[in-house]
Protein backbone atom coordinates (compact mmCIF):
# COMPACT_ATOMS: atom_id res chain seq x y z
CA MET A 1 -0.07 -0.13 0.01
CA THR A 2 2.77 2.31 0.84
CA ASP A 3 4.55 1.46 -2.39
CA GLY A 4 1.17 2.35 -4.30
CA GLN A 5 0.84 5.55 -2.26
CA ASP A 6 4.52 6.59 -3.21
CA GLY A 7 4.00 5.85 -6.74
CA LEU A 8 0.66 7.80 -6.77
CA GLU A 9 2.33 10.60 -5.12
CA ALA A 10 5.12 10.35 -7.67
CA GLN A 11 2.50 10.76 -10.67
CA PHE A 12 0.85 13.61 -8.82
CA SER A 13 4.35 15.41 -8.74
CA GLN A 14 4.99 14.72 -12.31
CA TRP A 15 1.68 15.77 -13.12
CA ARG A 16 2.22 18.97 -11.31
CA HIS A 17 5.59 19.77 -12.77
CA TYR A 18 4.28 19.49 -16.48
CA VAL A 19 1.14 21.99 -15.16
CA GLN A 20 3.57 24.36 -14.05
CA ARG A 21 5.34 24.75 -17.21
CA ARG A 22 2.20 26.40 -18.71
CA LYS A 23 2.74 30.00 -17.81
CA GLU A 24 -1.12 30.76 -18.22
CA LEU A 25 -1.32 28.79 -14.95
CA ARG A 26 -0.39 30.37 -11.51
CA SER A 27 0.70 28.29 -8.66
CA SER A 28 -2.89 28.63 -6.96
CA ASP A 29 -4.20 27.59 -10.44
CA ALA A 30 -2.06 24.52 -10.16
CA ASP A 31 -3.31 24.01 -6.39
CA GLU A 32 -6.87 24.12 -7.53
CA LEU A 33 -6.45 21.60 -10.32
CA GLU A 34 -4.55 19.28 -8.34
CA ASP A 35 -7.04 19.40 -5.40
CA HIS A 36 -9.76 18.59 -8.04
CA LEU A 37 -7.39 15.60 -9.51
CA ARG A 38 -6.96 14.07 -6.08
CA GLY A 39 -10.59 14.33 -5.45
CA SER A 40 -11.40 12.48 -8.64
CA VAL A 41 -8.76 9.92 -8.03
CA ASP A 42 -10.30 9.32 -4.29
CA GLU A 43 -13.82 9.02 -5.88
CA LEU A 44 -12.41 6.25 -8.40
CA VAL A 45 -10.44 4.47 -5.80
CA ALA A 46 -13.23 4.37 -3.42
CA VAL A 47 -15.32 2.37 -6.18
CA GLY A 48 -12.72 -0.20 -6.61
CA LEU A 49 -10.09 1.04 -9.25
CA HIS A 50 -6.53 0.72 -8.57
CA ALA A 51 -4.56 3.86 -7.76
CA ASP A 52 -2.75 3.95 -11.15
CA GLU A 53 -5.99 3.32 -13.13
CA ALA A 54 -7.73 5.94 -11.16
CA PHE A 55 -5.02 8.58 -11.86
CA LEU A 56 -5.19 7.87 -15.61
CA VAL A 57 -9.07 7.95 -15.66
CA ALA A 58 -9.17 11.33 -13.59
CA VAL A 59 -6.54 12.89 -15.99
CA LYS A 60 -8.30 11.90 -18.93
CA ARG A 61 -11.74 13.34 -17.51
CA MET A 62 -9.90 16.57 -16.52
CA GLY A 63 -8.99 17.19 -20.26
CA SER A 64 -5.95 18.21 -21.82
CA LEU A 65 -3.61 20.76 -20.57
CA ASP A 66 -3.84 22.80 -23.72
CA ASP A 67 -7.55 23.09 -23.30
CA LEU A 68 -6.90 23.89 -19.52
CA SER A 69 -4.53 26.66 -20.26
CA ARG A 70 -6.72 28.17 -23.00
CA GLU A 71 -9.61 28.25 -20.49
CA PHE A 72 -7.55 30.19 -17.90
CA ALA A 73 -6.08 32.30 -20.56
CA ARG A 74 -9.54 33.34 -21.58
CA GLU A 75 -10.63 33.86 -17.99
CA HIS A 76 -7.33 35.82 -16.79
CA SER A 77 -6.60 37.61 -20.34
CA GLU A 78 -4.65 40.39 -18.29
CA ARG A 79 -2.16 37.85 -17.46
CA LEU A 80 -1.04 37.33 -21.21
CA TRP A 81 -0.71 41.08 -21.30
CA LYS A 82 1.49 41.21 -18.47
CA GLN A 83 3.48 38.40 -19.65
CA LEU A 84 4.01 40.29 -22.95
CA VAL A 85 4.87 43.46 -21.31
CA LEU A 86 6.29 42.94 -17.81
CA SER A 87 7.72 39.51 -16.63
CA GLY A 88 7.44 35.83 -17.39
CA ASP A 89 5.68 35.04 -14.36
CA THR A 90 2.92 36.86 -12.94
CA ASP A 91 2.42 34.60 -10.06
CA GLY A 92 3.98 36.65 -7.43
CA PRO A 93 5.26 39.97 -8.41
CA GLU A 94 7.23 40.85 -5.15
CA ARG A 95 8.84 37.26 -5.27
CA ASP A 96 9.73 37.07 -9.08
CA THR A 97 10.22 40.50 -10.35
CA PRO A 98 13.91 40.81 -9.13
CA ARG A 99 14.73 37.61 -11.11
CA SER A 100 12.83 38.80 -14.00
CA ARG A 101 14.68 42.32 -13.74
CA ARG A 102 18.21 40.26 -13.39
CA ASP A 103 17.21 38.29 -16.59
CA LEU A 104 16.30 41.48 -18.33
CA LEU A 105 19.63 43.34 -17.53
CA ALA A 106 21.45 40.10 -18.42
CA MET A 107 19.63 40.04 -21.87
CA ILE A 108 20.49 43.50 -22.55
CA ALA A 109 24.15 43.16 -21.67
CA CYS A 110 24.41 39.98 -23.80
CA ALA A 111 22.51 41.64 -26.72
CA ALA A 112 24.65 44.60 -26.60
CA GLY A 113 27.77 42.25 -26.59
CA ALA A 114 26.51 40.40 -29.64
CA ALA A 115 26.02 43.78 -31.49
CA VAL A 116 29.32 45.10 -30.55
CA ALA A 117 30.89 41.87 -31.35
CA VAL A 118 29.69 41.69 -35.06
CA LYS A 119 31.55 45.12 -35.57
CA VAL A 120 34.75 44.60 -33.75
CA PRO A 121 36.13 42.87 -36.91
CA GLU A 122 35.29 45.90 -39.15
CA LEU A 123 36.93 48.19 -36.42
CA LEU A 124 40.01 46.09 -36.82
CA GLY A 125 40.06 46.50 -40.52
CA LYS A 126 38.28 43.48 -41.77
CA GLY A 127 35.45 44.95 -43.60
CA PHE A 128 32.42 42.67 -44.96
CA ASP A 129 33.11 43.91 -48.54
CA ASP A 130 37.13 43.21 -48.24
CA ASP A 131 36.64 39.60 -46.75
CA PRO A 132 33.13 38.25 -46.92
CA ALA A 133 34.62 34.44 -46.54
CA PHE A 134 35.54 35.53 -43.04
CA TYR A 135 32.09 36.69 -41.95
CA ALA A 136 30.51 33.63 -43.68
CA THR A 137 32.27 31.37 -41.30
CA ASN A 138 32.53 33.73 -38.47
CA ALA A 139 29.23 35.27 -38.00
CA THR A 140 27.71 32.58 -35.95
CA LEU A 141 30.86 32.59 -33.80
CA LEU A 142 30.26 36.25 -33.21
CA VAL A 143 26.71 35.92 -31.88
CA LEU A 144 26.02 32.47 -30.43
CA PRO A 145 28.56 32.63 -27.58
CA TRP A 146 26.37 35.63 -26.13
CA LEU A 147 23.08 33.70 -26.22
CA ALA A 148 25.01 30.67 -24.80
CA GLY A 149 26.32 32.76 -22.05
CA PHE A 150 22.72 34.16 -21.15
CA LEU A 151 21.36 30.60 -20.97
CA ALA A 152 24.35 29.49 -19.03
CA TRP A 153 24.02 32.57 -16.56
CA ARG A 154 20.17 31.73 -16.33
CA ARG A 155 20.78 28.10 -15.48
CA ARG A 156 23.56 28.71 -13.09
CA ALA A 157 25.91 26.48 -15.12
CA GLY A 158 28.76 25.09 -13.17
CA ARG A 159 32.65 25.79 -14.02
CA ALA A 160 32.99 22.49 -15.97
CA VAL A 161 30.14 23.11 -18.07
CA ILE A 162 31.30 26.66 -18.84
CA ALA A 163 34.85 25.26 -19.52
CA VAL A 164 33.47 23.06 -22.05
CA LEU A 165 31.39 25.79 -23.53
CA VAL A 166 34.51 27.81 -24.04
CA ALA A 167 36.33 25.11 -25.53
CA LEU A 168 33.72 24.02 -27.93
CA PHE A 169 33.48 27.81 -29.30
CA ALA A 170 37.37 27.91 -29.43
CA LEU A 171 36.97 24.83 -31.52
CA GLY A 172 34.70 26.43 -33.62
CA ALA A 173 37.00 29.38 -33.84
CA VAL A 174 39.73 27.01 -35.30
CA GLY A 175 37.52 25.34 -37.68
CA ALA A 176 36.59 28.60 -39.21
CA ASN A 177 39.76 30.21 -39.48
CA ALA A 178 42.65 27.64 -39.35
CA PHE A 179 42.22 26.28 -42.92
CA PRO A 180 43.06 28.01 -46.25
CA LEU A 181 39.50 28.16 -47.73
CA GLY A 182 39.07 30.29 -50.93
CA GLU A 183 35.84 32.32 -51.65
CA GLU A 184 34.76 29.75 -54.31
CA SER A 185 35.55 26.68 -52.18
CA GLN A 186 32.80 24.12 -51.68
CA SER A 187 34.33 23.49 -48.06
CA LEU A 188 33.78 27.25 -47.19
CA VAL A 189 30.00 27.08 -47.74
CA LEU A 190 29.89 23.54 -46.08
CA THR A 191 32.17 24.90 -42.99
CA ALA A 192 29.73 28.16 -42.81
CA ILE A 193 26.53 25.85 -42.66
CA HIS A 194 27.84 23.11 -40.55
CA LEU A 195 29.45 25.27 -38.06
CA ALA A 196 26.31 27.27 -37.33
CA ILE A 197 24.36 23.95 -36.67
CA ALA A 198 27.33 22.48 -34.49
CA LEU A 199 27.61 25.93 -32.59
CA TRP A 200 23.75 25.88 -31.99
CA PHE A 201 24.05 22.50 -30.27
CA VAL A 202 26.56 24.26 -28.03
CA VAL A 203 23.92 26.78 -27.27
CA GLY A 204 21.79 23.74 -26.51
CA LEU A 205 24.55 22.18 -24.12
CA ALA A 206 23.97 25.70 -22.25
CA TYR A 207 20.37 25.53 -22.11
CA VAL A 208 20.33 21.93 -20.62
CA SER A 209 23.37 22.85 -18.35
CA ASP A 210 21.02 22.74 -15.27
CA ASP A 211 20.15 18.83 -15.88
CA LEU A 212 22.31 17.49 -18.46
CA ARG A 213 21.15 13.77 -18.31
CA ALA A 214 17.60 14.47 -18.52
CA PRO A 215 15.98 13.43 -21.93
CA ARG A 216 13.00 15.94 -21.28
CA ARG A 217 15.58 18.85 -21.14
CA ARG A 218 16.86 18.01 -24.45
CA MET A 219 13.28 17.89 -25.92
CA ASP A 220 12.79 21.29 -24.27
CA PHE A 221 15.56 22.37 -26.29
CA VAL A 222 13.96 21.46 -29.44
CA ARG A 223 11.05 23.49 -28.41
CA PHE A 224 13.22 26.29 -27.41
CA THR A 225 14.93 26.23 -30.95
CA GLY A 226 11.46 26.20 -32.70
CA GLU A 227 9.97 29.13 -30.47
CA CYS A 228 13.26 31.18 -30.95
CA PHE A 229 13.01 30.80 -34.69
CA ILE A 230 9.42 32.14 -34.68
CA TYR A 231 10.51 34.98 -32.32
CA TYR A 232 13.27 35.85 -34.60
CA VAL A 233 11.30 35.96 -37.74
CA LEU A 234 8.79 38.08 -35.76
CA ILE A 235 11.50 40.58 -34.69
CA ALA A 236 12.90 40.53 -38.24
CA LEU A 237 9.63 41.45 -39.80
CA GLY A 238 9.28 44.32 -37.24
CA GLY A 239 12.82 45.32 -37.80
CA ALA A 240 11.91 45.55 -41.74
CA VAL A 241 8.97 47.70 -41.05
CA LEU A 242 11.08 50.06 -38.67
CA VAL A 243 13.71 50.28 -41.54
CA ALA A 244 10.91 51.09 -44.11
CA PHE A 245 9.67 53.71 -41.82
CA LEU A 246 13.28 55.22 -41.26
CA PHE A 247 13.94 55.46 -44.87
CA GLY A 248 10.25 57.20 -45.41
CA THR A 249 10.57 59.69 -42.76
CA PHE A 250 14.21 60.78 -43.46
CA ALA A 251 13.71 60.95 -47.15
CA ALA A 252 11.04 63.51 -46.56
CA ILE A 253 13.70 65.86 -44.88
CA GLY A 254 16.30 65.15 -47.72
CA ILE A 255 18.32 62.51 -45.64
CA THR A 256 19.13 59.17 -46.92
CA PRO A 257 20.17 56.77 -43.92
CA ASP A 258 21.77 54.11 -46.34
CA ALA A 259 25.15 53.86 -44.52
CA PHE A 260 23.61 53.86 -40.98
CA VAL A 261 21.12 51.23 -41.97
CA GLY A 262 23.50 49.02 -43.95
CA GLN A 263 26.42 49.16 -41.57
CA TRP A 264 24.99 49.45 -38.21
CA LEU A 265 21.45 49.14 -37.85
CA VAL A 266 20.89 45.68 -39.65
CA PRO A 267 24.09 43.82 -38.51
CA CYS A 268 23.67 44.77 -35.18
CA GLY A 269 19.97 44.61 -34.93
CA ALA A 270 20.29 40.81 -36.49
CA ALA A 271 22.82 40.00 -33.84
CA ALA A 272 21.14 41.45 -30.78
CA GLY A 273 17.51 40.02 -32.14
CA LEU A 274 18.94 36.52 -31.85
CA VAL A 275 19.73 37.26 -27.94
CA VAL A 276 16.35 39.10 -27.56
CA ALA A 277 14.47 36.00 -29.27
CA GLY A 278 16.18 33.61 -26.60
CA TRP A 279 15.02 35.63 -23.71
CA LEU A 280 11.59 36.07 -25.00
CA VAL A 281 11.16 32.26 -25.22
CA GLU A 282 12.39 31.87 -21.73
CA ALA A 283 10.41 34.88 -20.44
CA LYS A 284 7.15 34.67 -22.30
CA GLN A 285 7.05 30.74 -22.89
CA SER A 286 3.27 30.55 -23.14
CA VAL A 287 2.80 32.91 -25.84
CA VAL A 288 4.36 31.29 -28.68
CA GLU A 289 3.90 27.91 -26.95
CA ASN A 290 0.30 28.04 -27.95
CA ILE A 291 1.00 29.23 -31.47
CA ALA A 292 3.74 26.85 -32.58
CA PRO A 293 1.76 23.60 -32.12
CA VAL A 294 -0.97 25.12 -34.54
CA LEU A 295 1.85 26.01 -36.87
CA THR A 296 2.97 22.22 -36.85
CA ARG A 297 -0.59 20.96 -37.18
CA LEU A 298 -1.08 23.25 -39.98
CA PHE A 299 1.95 22.50 -42.00
CA THR A 300 2.25 18.77 -41.35
CA PRO A 301 -0.77 17.78 -43.62
CA LEU A 302 0.56 20.11 -46.14
CA PHE A 303 4.08 18.80 -46.22
CA THR A 304 2.71 15.27 -46.32
CA ALA A 305 0.28 16.25 -49.32
CA VAL A 306 3.32 17.64 -51.21
CA LEU A 307 5.67 14.67 -50.70
CA LEU A 308 2.96 12.20 -51.38
CA ALA A 309 2.22 14.15 -54.57
CA PHE A 310 5.89 14.16 -55.38
CA LEU A 311 6.12 10.32 -54.97
CA VAL A 312 2.98 9.78 -57.30
CA ALA A 313 4.31 12.15 -60.09
CA LEU A 314 7.80 10.45 -59.81
CA ALA A 315 5.99 6.91 -60.18
CA VAL A 316 4.00 8.18 -63.13
CA THR A 317 6.75 9.92 -65.14
CA SER A 318 9.38 7.13 -64.37
CA GLY A 319 11.97 9.89 -64.18
CA ALA A 320 15.09 10.18 -62.11
CA ILE A 321 15.86 12.64 -59.43
CA ASP A 322 18.42 15.37 -60.42
CA VAL A 323 21.28 15.36 -57.92
CA GLU A 324 23.03 18.49 -58.95
CA ARG A 325 24.16 20.72 -56.32
CA GLU A 326 20.99 22.93 -56.31
CA ALA A 327 18.80 19.81 -56.05
CA LEU A 328 20.88 18.11 -53.24
CA ILE A 329 20.55 21.43 -51.27
CA LEU A 330 16.68 21.47 -51.86
CA PHE A 331 16.09 17.90 -51.05
CA ASP A 332 18.40 17.95 -47.93
CA LEU A 333 16.40 21.23 -46.90
CA LEU A 334 13.14 19.31 -47.47
CA LEU A 335 13.93 16.49 -45.39
CA VAL A 336 15.47 18.70 -42.47
CA VAL A 337 11.99 20.61 -42.56
CA VAL A 338 10.15 17.55 -42.42
CA LEU A 339 12.45 16.19 -39.43
CA ALA A 340 12.23 19.70 -37.76
CA LEU A 341 8.10 19.39 -38.08
CA LEU A 342 8.53 15.90 -36.55
CA LEU A 343 10.74 16.94 -33.69
CA TYR A 344 8.73 20.02 -32.82
CA SER A 345 5.40 18.44 -33.00
CA ILE A 346 6.76 15.63 -30.55
CA SER A 347 8.22 18.36 -28.26
CA ALA A 348 4.55 20.13 -28.31
CA ARG A 349 2.70 16.76 -27.67
CA ASP A 350 0.75 16.07 -24.51
CA PRO A 351 2.63 12.82 -23.42
CA LEU A 352 -0.75 11.53 -22.03
CA ALA A 353 -2.59 12.08 -25.17
CA PRO A 354 -3.95 8.95 -26.95
CA PRO A 355 -2.88 8.30 -30.66
CA SER A 356 -4.93 10.60 -32.93
CA LEU A 357 -5.45 11.12 -36.77
CA PHE A 358 -2.56 13.69 -36.64
CA ASP A 359 -0.34 10.78 -35.41
CA LYS A 360 -1.15 8.89 -38.56
CA LEU A 361 -0.47 11.93 -40.70
CA GLN A 362 2.95 12.13 -39.15
CA LEU A 363 3.45 8.60 -39.81
CA ALA A 364 2.37 9.28 -43.43
CA LEU A 365 5.06 12.33 -43.51
CA VAL A 366 7.82 10.28 -42.10
CA VAL A 367 7.41 7.29 -44.60
CA SER A 368 7.13 9.61 -47.59
CA ALA A 369 10.28 11.42 -46.29
CA LEU A 370 11.89 8.00 -45.91
CA ILE A 371 11.29 7.08 -49.41
CA ILE A 372 12.53 10.12 -50.92
CA ASP A 373 15.53 9.96 -48.86
CA VAL A 374 16.31 6.37 -50.11
CA LEU A 375 15.81 7.77 -53.67
CA VAL A 376 18.28 10.44 -53.22
CA LEU A 377 20.79 8.19 -51.56
CA LEU A 378 20.59 5.92 -54.60
CA GLU A 379 21.16 8.90 -56.85
CA ILE A 380 24.14 10.38 -54.70
CA THR A 381 25.90 7.03 -54.70
CA GLY A 382 25.48 6.32 -58.31
CA ARG A 383 26.99 9.73 -59.21
CA ILE A 384 29.77 9.38 -56.65
CA THR A 385 30.66 5.82 -58.14
CA GLU A 386 30.70 7.21 -61.92
CA PHE A 387 32.16 10.62 -61.28
CA GLY A 388 34.17 10.72 -58.02
CA THR A 389 33.35 12.29 -55.13
CA THR A 390 33.23 16.23 -53.85
CA PRO A 391 32.86 17.70 -50.63
CA ASN A 392 29.15 18.65 -51.50
CA LYS A 393 28.32 15.12 -52.34
CA ALA A 394 30.14 13.54 -49.36
CA ALA A 395 28.25 15.88 -47.06
CA ALA A 396 25.06 15.21 -48.81
CA LEU A 397 25.73 11.33 -48.54
CA GLY A 398 26.49 11.56 -44.92
CA GLU A 399 23.55 13.76 -43.90
CA ASN A 400 21.07 11.62 -45.97
CA VAL A 401 22.29 8.43 -44.47
CA ILE A 402 22.07 10.13 -40.75
CA LEU A 403 18.53 11.12 -41.78
CA LEU A 404 17.84 7.67 -43.06
CA ALA A 405 18.64 6.15 -39.77
CA ASN A 406 16.48 8.66 -37.85
CA LEU A 407 13.47 8.54 -40.18
CA ALA A 408 13.45 4.62 -40.57
CA TRP A 409 13.47 4.04 -36.54
CA SER A 410 10.99 7.01 -36.41
CA ALA A 411 8.51 5.40 -38.86
CA TRP A 412 8.76 2.20 -36.96
CA LEU A 413 8.02 3.91 -33.56
CA ALA A 414 5.37 5.99 -35.13
CA LEU A 415 3.77 2.86 -36.53
CA GLY A 416 3.74 1.28 -32.90
CA LEU A 417 2.52 4.49 -31.54
CA VAL A 418 -0.53 4.43 -33.87
CA ARG A 419 -1.09 0.81 -33.14
CA ARG A 420 -0.77 1.54 -29.62
CA ARG A 421 2.01 -0.92 -29.17
CA THR A 422 4.55 1.77 -28.37
CA PRO A 423 4.45 4.31 -25.86
CA PHE A 424 5.05 8.13 -26.64
CA ALA A 425 7.91 8.02 -24.31
CA ALA A 426 9.68 5.68 -26.67
CA VAL A 427 9.40 8.15 -29.60
CA GLU A 428 10.50 10.95 -27.45
CA ARG A 429 13.70 9.06 -26.07
CA TRP A 430 14.71 8.08 -29.80
CA GLN A 431 14.62 11.63 -30.80
CA THR A 432 16.48 12.98 -27.92
CA ALA A 433 18.93 10.37 -28.00
CA TYR A 434 19.83 10.93 -31.59
CA LEU A 435 20.58 14.81 -31.35
CA PRO A 436 24.25 14.30 -30.57
CA VAL A 437 24.33 12.32 -33.94
CA PHE A 438 23.65 15.52 -35.68
CA ALA A 439 25.92 17.74 -33.55
CA GLY A 440 28.86 15.28 -34.19
CA TRP A 441 28.27 15.24 -37.98
CA ALA A 442 28.46 18.75 -38.19
CA TRP A 443 31.48 18.91 -36.11
CA ILE A 444 33.12 16.33 -38.69
CA VAL A 445 32.50 18.35 -41.56
CA VAL A 446 33.78 21.40 -39.97
CA LEU A 447 37.03 20.11 -38.87
CA VAL A 448 37.77 16.80 -40.94
CA PHE A 449 36.33 17.72 -44.39
CA PRO A 450 38.57 20.72 -45.24
CA PRO A 451 41.95 18.77 -44.97
CA LEU A 452 40.35 15.65 -46.26
CA PHE A 453 39.46 17.27 -49.72
CA ALA A 454 42.56 19.30 -49.94
CA TYR A 455 40.51 22.56 -48.84
CA VAL A 456 38.59 22.33 -52.21
């Protein structure tokens, strides 16, 4: 009985932890919901259900947390505006405002640091027009350490983690600058793209530094990535409107602010905007958290339809896939978008929700992407066998092999989930365990490919 009671309390604790991630809900709301849940469990146990069964039934009766969050947001809409304008948690101003203010000040310091960092090379005589290759490989090195620093400070990362972060950014600097890569070099483009990916995973290390071994924190980082992207796009759109008004108003008095906008406002704003986007995700989680799942549910069916239409057209025309450079980039981007949709929808899914039509759509999306990946791999292998390899083809081959392994097992797990034979936790564990593979491959392309292909 004691073990059963302990197990039930652990389930209550896990449920409450999940509830408290919803910023629409105050601590008092969580107390109210937990009281209601405990009452329902007691009633079900009294009529003969086992504690575990009673807990699951009571949670099911209570409804999804998305519905509860929306209901509370409607009833207390003023909280949403407070979250947007003031702090990330309106549960207790006296208790939480100092932390929010410290976060705000830290964000401002890091955003200013990023804005200054992108101008330092120019102040030292290395302008963008003089050496665009330098900025192609070093742009992320100038910005992402500030975002990682903000997250590490917020997580109170230990010295060992901070040392690893510094070492990885230093390694990135070596990869970006140690090799003699010309402006026409394929390795230059590959290094710029893969170094950005590798350093983003370093940002992820700072994000999970408060609990390095928890798979759930890695999935939180996936959610952070998607929401940060959405916030950054919104900031960029707002910046574009600002620039348009700036040009219009100053043109009315005979001043053209080209130099200020091109040399200062755009690069500094783009760098600082990324740190601001990261802070917004941390401070205003519930605002975009309610938008992002809607976007995944909107685009998953659309991408599934596009991939299925492509496969049908390919079968009808009996044509082959063109694997020239542009086509390779397009197909790889398509597969990455599919994987991003899959990852983000998993991160936003209620772990307790039963399989639904959306899960079947995801299965169709993953299987379609898997078939396309196999076709692209066959074409790439054939071209490499016939004409030899290049850095681009080798990178594409490796990435498609990595995606193949991920998509194949994802499809198997998704099939099991739809058939109710695989728990959702297995799907989540697979994706979080696979994240280091993507990071490892990115580092290989940055550090090994240039000398391997003679800096071509």
